[in-house]
Short mmCIF file of C-alpha atoms in Angstrom, two decimals:
data_model
loop_
_atom_site.label_atom_id
_atom_site.label_comp_id
_atom_site.label_asym_id
_atom_site.label_seq_id
_atom_site.Cartn_x
_atom_site.Cartn_y
_atom_site.Cartn_z
CA MET V 1 24.17 -26.58 -5.98
CA ALA V 2 25.17 -27.29 -2.40
CA GLN V 3 22.35 -27.41 0.32
CA GLN V 4 23.69 -26.00 3.66
CA ASP V 5 22.03 -26.45 6.64
CA ALA V 6 20.27 -23.35 8.12
CA GLN V 7 21.92 -22.49 11.39
CA ASN V 8 19.98 -19.48 12.09
CA GLY V 9 16.55 -20.58 12.75
CA ALA V 10 14.19 -22.97 14.94
CA ALA V 11 13.99 -25.47 11.70
CA THR V 12 16.28 -26.84 9.67
CA GLU V 13 17.03 -27.16 5.03
CA ASN V 14 17.10 -30.82 4.31
CA SER V 15 15.49 -30.41 0.37
CA SER V 16 15.35 -32.70 -1.53
CA PRO V 17 16.85 -32.57 -4.61
CA THR V 18 14.67 -35.07 -5.90
CA LEU V 19 11.58 -32.98 -5.14
CA SER V 20 10.67 -30.86 -7.92
CA PHE V 21 7.35 -29.37 -9.09
CA LEU V 22 6.82 -27.94 -12.92
CA ALA V 23 4.59 -25.19 -12.23
CA PHE V 24 3.55 -23.10 -9.49
CA LYS V 25 0.01 -20.10 -9.42
CA PRO V 26 -2.32 -19.01 -7.50
CA GLN V 27 -6.01 -19.63 -8.07
CA LEU V 28 -8.41 -17.19 -7.84
CA PHE V 29 -11.32 -18.77 -7.04
CA VAL V 30 -15.32 -17.65 -7.53
CA GLU V 31 -18.58 -17.93 -8.27
CA ALA V 32 -19.12 -20.27 -11.20
CA LEU V 33 -21.45 -17.60 -13.08
CA LYS V 34 -18.91 -15.14 -12.07
CA ALA V 35 -15.84 -16.39 -13.94
CA ASN V 36 -16.11 -14.60 -17.70
CA ASP V 37 -17.19 -11.27 -15.84
CA ALA V 38 -14.19 -11.85 -13.13
CA VAL V 39 -12.05 -12.57 -16.50
CA LEU V 40 -12.08 -9.20 -18.02
CA PHE V 41 -12.07 -7.35 -15.17
CA TYR V 42 -8.59 -9.03 -14.61
CA LYS V 43 -8.13 -7.91 -18.20
CA ASN V 44 -9.67 -4.65 -17.75
CA ALA V 45 -8.34 -3.63 -14.54
CA PHE V 46 -4.89 -5.66 -14.59
CA ALA V 47 -3.91 -6.57 -18.08
CA ALA V 48 -3.86 -9.72 -17.82
CA GLU V 49 -3.46 -11.88 -20.95
CA GLU V 50 -5.64 -14.37 -20.79
CA VAL V 51 -3.43 -17.50 -21.80
CA SER V 52 -6.44 -20.17 -21.73
CA ARG V 53 -9.87 -21.45 -20.87
CA THR V 54 -11.47 -24.23 -20.14
CA LEU V 55 -15.53 -24.64 -21.11
CA ASN V 56 -17.51 -26.38 -18.26
CA PRO V 57 -17.83 -30.13 -20.65
CA LYS V 58 -21.78 -29.87 -19.42
CA ARG V 59 -22.66 -26.97 -20.63
CA LYS V 60 -24.29 -28.13 -23.94
CA ALA V 61 -26.84 -30.55 -22.79
CA ASP V 62 -28.02 -27.66 -20.21
CA GLN V 63 -27.20 -23.58 -21.12
CA GLU V 64 -28.49 -22.78 -17.89
CA THR V 65 -24.70 -24.26 -16.47
CA PRO V 66 -22.19 -21.55 -16.34
CA LEU V 67 -19.62 -21.78 -18.85
CA VAL V 68 -16.02 -20.86 -18.14
CA LEU V 69 -14.35 -23.06 -15.54
CA SER V 70 -11.21 -22.04 -15.07
CA ALA V 71 -9.19 -19.23 -17.17
CA ASP V 72 -5.20 -19.14 -17.01
CA LEU V 73 -4.24 -15.70 -17.39
CA LYS V 74 -1.11 -13.78 -16.91
CA ILE V 75 0.18 -10.03 -15.91
CA ALA V 76 3.99 -9.34 -16.06
CA GLY V 77 5.03 -13.26 -17.40
CA SER V 78 3.39 -14.79 -14.34
CA SER V 79 0.21 -17.06 -14.37
CA PHE V 80 -2.52 -17.27 -12.26
CA VAL V 81 -5.73 -18.71 -12.94
CA VAL V 82 -9.17 -17.99 -12.14
CA ALA V 83 -10.87 -21.24 -10.84
CA THR V 84 -14.45 -21.31 -10.31
CA VAL V 85 -17.11 -23.17 -7.41
CA ASP V 86 -20.21 -23.90 -8.28
CA ASP V 87 -21.62 -22.86 -4.53
CA PRO V 88 -21.08 -19.43 -2.84
CA ALA V 89 -20.52 -20.73 0.46
CA SER V 90 -17.79 -22.54 -0.70
CA LEU V 91 -15.94 -19.48 -0.92
CA VAL V 92 -16.15 -18.54 2.71
CA LYS V 93 -15.70 -22.17 3.72
CA ASN V 94 -12.08 -22.28 1.65
CA GLY V 95 -9.31 -21.48 4.10
CA GLY V 96 -7.17 -18.32 2.24
CA ASN V 97 -10.72 -16.80 1.38
CA GLY V 98 -11.05 -19.04 -2.26
CA VAL V 99 -6.48 -18.46 -2.56
CA VAL V 100 -5.11 -21.43 -3.78
CA PHE V 101 -1.64 -21.97 -4.18
CA SER V 102 -1.48 -24.74 -7.26
CA LEU V 103 2.16 -26.87 -7.43
CA GLU V 104 1.85 -28.95 -10.30
CA ALA V 105 3.97 -32.29 -9.63
CA GLU V 106 5.68 -34.75 -10.98
CA ASP V 107 5.21 -37.38 -7.95
CA ILE V 108 2.17 -36.77 -6.41
CA GLU V 109 2.56 -38.90 -4.09
CA ALA V 110 6.15 -37.79 -2.51
CA ALA V 111 5.24 -34.57 -3.10
CA ILE V 112 2.57 -34.37 0.01
CA ALA V 113 4.33 -36.85 1.50
CA LYS V 114 7.29 -33.93 1.63
CA ALA V 115 5.16 -31.52 2.37
CA VAL V 116 3.28 -33.90 5.26
CA SER V 117 7.16 -33.96 6.34
CA ALA V 118 7.77 -30.69 6.70
CA GLY V 119 5.07 -30.10 8.82
CA ALA V 120 1.87 -29.60 6.30
CA VAL V 121 -1.13 -31.24 6.95
CA ALA V 122 -2.51 -33.44 4.00
CA GLU V 123 -6.52 -32.64 3.92
CA GLY V 124 -8.31 -35.96 2.34
CA GLU V 125 -6.86 -38.39 -0.14
CA VAL V 126 -6.13 -37.98 -3.58
CA VAL V 127 -8.97 -38.03 -6.43
CA GLU V 128 -8.53 -38.48 -9.14
CA PHE V 129 -10.62 -35.68 -11.99
CA GLU V 130 -11.78 -36.67 -15.78
CA GLY V 131 -10.69 -33.40 -17.56
CA ALA V 132 -11.34 -32.45 -21.15
CA TYR V 133 -7.19 -33.05 -21.85
CA GLY V 134 -6.87 -35.89 -19.68
CA GLY V 135 -7.80 -36.97 -16.26
CA ARG V 136 -5.68 -35.52 -13.32
CA ARG V 137 -4.61 -36.61 -10.05
CA VAL V 138 -5.29 -34.25 -7.81
CA GLY V 139 -4.57 -33.68 -3.36
CA LYS V 140 -4.26 -31.21 -0.76
CA VAL V 141 -2.31 -30.16 1.97
CA THR V 142 -2.67 -26.44 4.76
CA ASP V 143 0.83 -25.09 5.72
CA PRO V 144 1.63 -23.71 8.92
CA TYR V 145 0.61 -20.33 8.57
CA GLY V 146 -3.36 -21.41 7.17
CA TYR V 147 -3.12 -21.23 3.05
CA VAL V 148 -4.00 -24.32 0.62
CA TRP V 149 -2.05 -25.81 -1.65
CA GLN V 150 -3.11 -28.11 -4.39
CA ILE V 151 -0.68 -30.35 -5.76
CA SER V 152 -1.38 -32.31 -9.17
CA THR V 153 -0.47 -34.36 -11.68
CA PRO V 154 -1.53 -35.85 -15.07
CA VAL V 155 -2.99 -39.41 -15.22
CA LYS V 156 -0.98 -41.72 -16.18
CA LYS V 157 -1.72 -43.99 -19.30
CA SER V 158 -4.09 -46.77 -17.38
CA ALA V 159 -2.25 -49.61 -20.54
CA ASP V 160 1.09 -49.50 -19.58
CA VAL V 161 -0.80 -50.03 -15.81
CA GLU V 162 -2.03 -53.31 -13.68
CA VAL V 163 -5.28 -54.36 -12.73
CA MET N 1 -2.15 -7.27 -31.38
CA ALA N 2 -5.43 -6.28 -32.67
CA GLN N 3 -8.12 -5.76 -28.65
CA GLN N 4 -11.24 -7.44 -30.01
CA ASP N 5 -14.88 -6.00 -27.43
CA ALA N 6 -16.12 -9.30 -25.82
CA GLN N 7 -19.65 -9.87 -27.44
CA ASN N 8 -20.46 -12.75 -25.18
CA GLY N 9 -19.59 -11.30 -21.87
CA ALA N 10 -21.88 -8.77 -19.49
CA ALA N 11 -18.49 -6.38 -19.33
CA THR N 12 -17.05 -5.99 -22.11
CA GLU N 13 -12.77 -4.84 -22.92
CA ASN N 14 -11.04 -1.70 -22.51
CA SER N 15 -7.73 -2.39 -22.78
CA SER N 16 -5.55 0.61 -22.84
CA PRO N 17 -2.24 -0.22 -24.10
CA THR N 18 0.14 1.65 -22.14
CA LEU N 19 -0.79 0.17 -19.11
CA SER N 20 1.75 -2.17 -17.66
CA PHE N 21 3.29 -4.06 -15.37
CA LEU N 22 6.80 -5.51 -14.67
CA ALA N 23 5.72 -7.43 -11.63
CA PHE N 24 3.16 -9.74 -10.95
CA LYS N 25 3.85 -12.03 -7.10
CA PRO N 26 1.75 -13.09 -4.70
CA GLN N 27 2.48 -12.45 -0.93
CA LEU N 28 1.78 -14.95 1.78
CA PHE N 29 2.27 -12.86 4.62
CA VAL N 30 3.17 -14.92 7.47
CA GLU N 31 3.33 -13.32 12.05
CA ALA N 32 7.21 -11.36 11.16
CA LEU N 33 8.08 -13.49 14.43
CA LYS N 34 7.52 -16.95 12.27
CA ALA N 35 8.74 -15.08 9.19
CA ASN N 36 12.25 -17.48 9.32
CA ASP N 37 10.14 -20.63 9.84
CA ALA N 38 7.82 -20.07 7.14
CA VAL N 39 10.75 -19.64 4.39
CA LEU N 40 12.35 -23.19 6.17
CA PHE N 41 9.23 -24.33 5.28
CA TYR N 42 8.89 -23.48 2.29
CA LYS N 43 12.03 -24.34 1.49
CA ASN N 44 11.25 -27.96 3.10
CA ALA N 45 8.27 -28.44 1.09
CA PHE N 46 7.98 -27.32 -1.17
CA ALA N 47 11.78 -26.82 -2.84
CA ALA N 48 11.46 -23.09 -3.05
CA GLU N 49 14.17 -21.62 -3.83
CA GLU N 50 15.34 -17.98 -1.91
CA VAL N 51 15.86 -15.06 -4.17
CA SER N 52 16.26 -12.83 -1.74
CA ARG N 53 15.40 -11.80 1.73
CA THR N 54 14.80 -8.08 2.92
CA LEU N 55 16.75 -7.82 7.38
CA ASN N 56 14.93 -5.39 9.27
CA PRO N 57 16.40 -2.11 9.59
CA LYS N 58 15.78 -1.69 12.91
CA ARG N 59 16.89 -4.97 14.06
CA LYS N 60 20.87 -3.60 15.22
CA ALA N 61 19.40 -1.59 17.79
CA ASP N 62 17.03 -3.42 19.29
CA GLN N 63 17.12 -7.69 18.43
CA GLU N 64 13.81 -8.08 20.54
CA THR N 65 13.34 -7.00 16.74
CA PRO N 66 12.48 -9.75 13.67
CA LEU N 67 15.15 -10.06 11.25
CA VAL N 68 13.65 -10.58 8.26
CA LEU N 69 10.76 -8.54 7.14
CA SER N 70 10.49 -10.61 3.81
CA ALA N 71 11.59 -12.25 0.89
CA ASP N 72 11.69 -14.01 -2.43
CA LEU N 73 11.01 -17.18 -3.66
CA LYS N 74 10.51 -19.38 -6.77
CA ILE N 75 8.95 -22.50 -7.37
CA ALA N 76 8.85 -23.81 -10.69
CA GLY N 77 10.05 -20.74 -12.24
CA SER N 78 7.50 -17.90 -10.66
CA SER N 79 7.53 -15.69 -7.62
CA PHE N 80 6.14 -15.83 -4.45
CA VAL N 81 6.51 -13.02 -1.20
CA VAL N 82 6.41 -14.05 1.95
CA ALA N 83 5.54 -11.22 3.20
CA THR N 84 5.08 -9.89 6.97
CA VAL N 85 3.25 -8.69 9.78
CA ASP N 86 3.84 -7.63 13.32
CA ASP N 87 0.03 -7.54 14.94
CA PRO N 88 -0.73 -11.61 13.64
CA ALA N 89 -4.21 -9.95 14.25
CA SER N 90 -4.17 -8.61 11.21
CA LEU N 91 -3.69 -11.10 9.33
CA VAL N 92 -7.15 -12.27 10.09
CA LYS N 93 -8.56 -8.38 9.80
CA ASN N 94 -6.82 -8.53 5.94
CA GLY N 95 -9.11 -9.20 3.22
CA GLY N 96 -7.87 -12.59 1.56
CA ASN N 97 -6.30 -14.12 4.89
CA GLY N 98 -2.88 -12.84 4.05
CA VAL N 99 -3.44 -13.32 0.56
CA VAL N 100 -2.41 -9.67 -1.13
CA PHE N 101 -1.09 -9.88 -4.76
CA SER N 102 1.76 -7.52 -5.42
CA LEU N 103 2.33 -5.75 -8.41
CA GLU N 104 4.86 -3.07 -9.64
CA ALA N 105 3.31 -0.37 -12.02
CA GLU N 106 4.98 1.95 -14.10
CA ASP N 107 2.91 4.88 -13.24
CA ILE N 108 0.47 3.58 -10.25
CA GLU N 109 -1.60 6.91 -10.74
CA ALA N 110 -2.77 5.93 -13.69
CA ALA N 111 -2.90 2.11 -12.94
CA ILE N 112 -5.43 2.27 -9.93
CA ALA N 113 -7.35 5.08 -11.70
CA LYS N 114 -7.71 2.08 -14.09
CA ALA N 115 -8.19 -0.64 -11.74
CA VAL N 116 -11.28 1.69 -10.52
CA SER N 117 -12.28 2.80 -12.97
CA ALA N 118 -12.77 -1.55 -14.46
CA GLY N 119 -14.72 -2.12 -10.57
CA ALA N 120 -12.19 -2.44 -8.68
CA VAL N 121 -12.68 -0.42 -4.69
CA ALA N 122 -9.73 2.52 -3.77
CA GLU N 123 -8.28 1.23 0.23
CA GLY N 124 -7.14 4.77 1.40
CA GLU N 125 -4.30 6.90 -0.14
CA VAL N 126 -0.85 5.93 -2.21
CA VAL N 127 1.77 6.05 0.57
CA GLU N 128 5.35 6.38 0.56
CA PHE N 129 7.23 3.99 2.36
CA GLU N 130 11.26 4.48 2.72
CA GLY N 131 13.36 0.70 2.31
CA ALA N 132 16.79 -0.40 2.24
CA TYR N 133 16.87 0.59 -1.37
CA GLY N 134 15.16 3.45 -1.99
CA GLY N 135 11.79 4.78 -1.13
CA ARG N 136 8.20 3.28 -2.80
CA ARG N 137 4.98 4.37 -3.60
CA VAL N 138 2.36 2.17 -2.41
CA GLY N 139 -1.60 2.36 -3.09
CA LYS N 140 -3.92 -0.52 -2.24
CA VAL N 141 -6.63 -2.16 -4.10
CA THR N 142 -9.81 -4.75 -3.39
CA ASP N 143 -11.25 -6.48 -7.01
CA PRO N 144 -14.91 -6.90 -6.57
CA TYR N 145 -14.17 -11.09 -6.11
CA GLY N 146 -12.96 -9.67 -2.86
CA TYR N 147 -9.31 -9.72 -3.82
CA VAL N 148 -6.66 -6.53 -2.46
CA TRP N 149 -3.97 -6.10 -4.44
CA GLN N 150 -0.77 -3.62 -4.01
CA ILE N 151 0.23 -1.32 -6.91
CA SER N 152 3.68 -0.52 -6.28
CA THR N 153 6.34 1.92 -8.03
CA PRO N 154 9.50 3.10 -6.84
CA VAL N 155 9.65 6.27 -5.75
CA LYS N 156 10.98 8.95 -8.92
CA LYS N 157 14.88 10.29 -7.66
CA SER N 158 13.71 13.90 -6.04
CA ALA N 159 16.55 15.93 -6.86
CA ASP N 160 14.16 16.86 -10.48
CA VAL N 161 10.80 17.54 -8.57
CA GLU N 162 10.18 20.82 -8.19
CA VAL N 163 8.89 21.99 -4.29
#
């Protein structure tokens, strides 16, 4: 598909054909202790279908730890995530009142650089998290309209990486 | 698919098989004057694909009126909407810092009643809007976690309706 420069706006279009994303989902953050109730609410209220849930690996050692870390849900074929924060105060501090748009990128550095060159502001560094299904590298940008986008990618196997 | 009552949470599941939604999309509200820039930003920053845009029908009579009313975009096959407000102050007043989750329902009254019975709070009455492609009936609920859901349905032809 040929790209045309937009002629009718202040900004111009410069989409790169190499930038691609594997998934886009809104994440709705809730208090960790309310995650199970929230998943049930979205099932009851909006007939959401639960695709998967990630349980907290620390739960076995400490039964006070909330069980659900996140849950992937679907309504009308579109996905969203019930994600959790341990500290309810961080929901208010967070831009977007708890909504963060999640993008899965093939190349996280290129994706963040591209977003920043388009006018987004990078929030902190790209950090690595260990998860139940392998590590993820995660970065965050805020767009010019105040919305927060989390960009992530699975960590490549470290066997091939030189130290 | 058989529904099972959830045994591990405070709430129980009572999804009705008759409740169905045709579409689910996050709407990102921006100032109407910035809508064109926002669409270009999401194309440039995140390789979003523009599916359609709705232009303001009042624009012809008044060239000061912003042109773009809303735009449907897609990233990685998932849809979102850049929607507009005329008054920037309403972005702050609005719960969700401008994010509203849009659901297209087959039966709007049943959908709102179901959401309210599950714990959501209805915001105002269902109102009818005239649009470029026919009227829509639109209602709004706030969920127990602070997120705002807009539920809408196309208006049925009035020829069959008794007065």
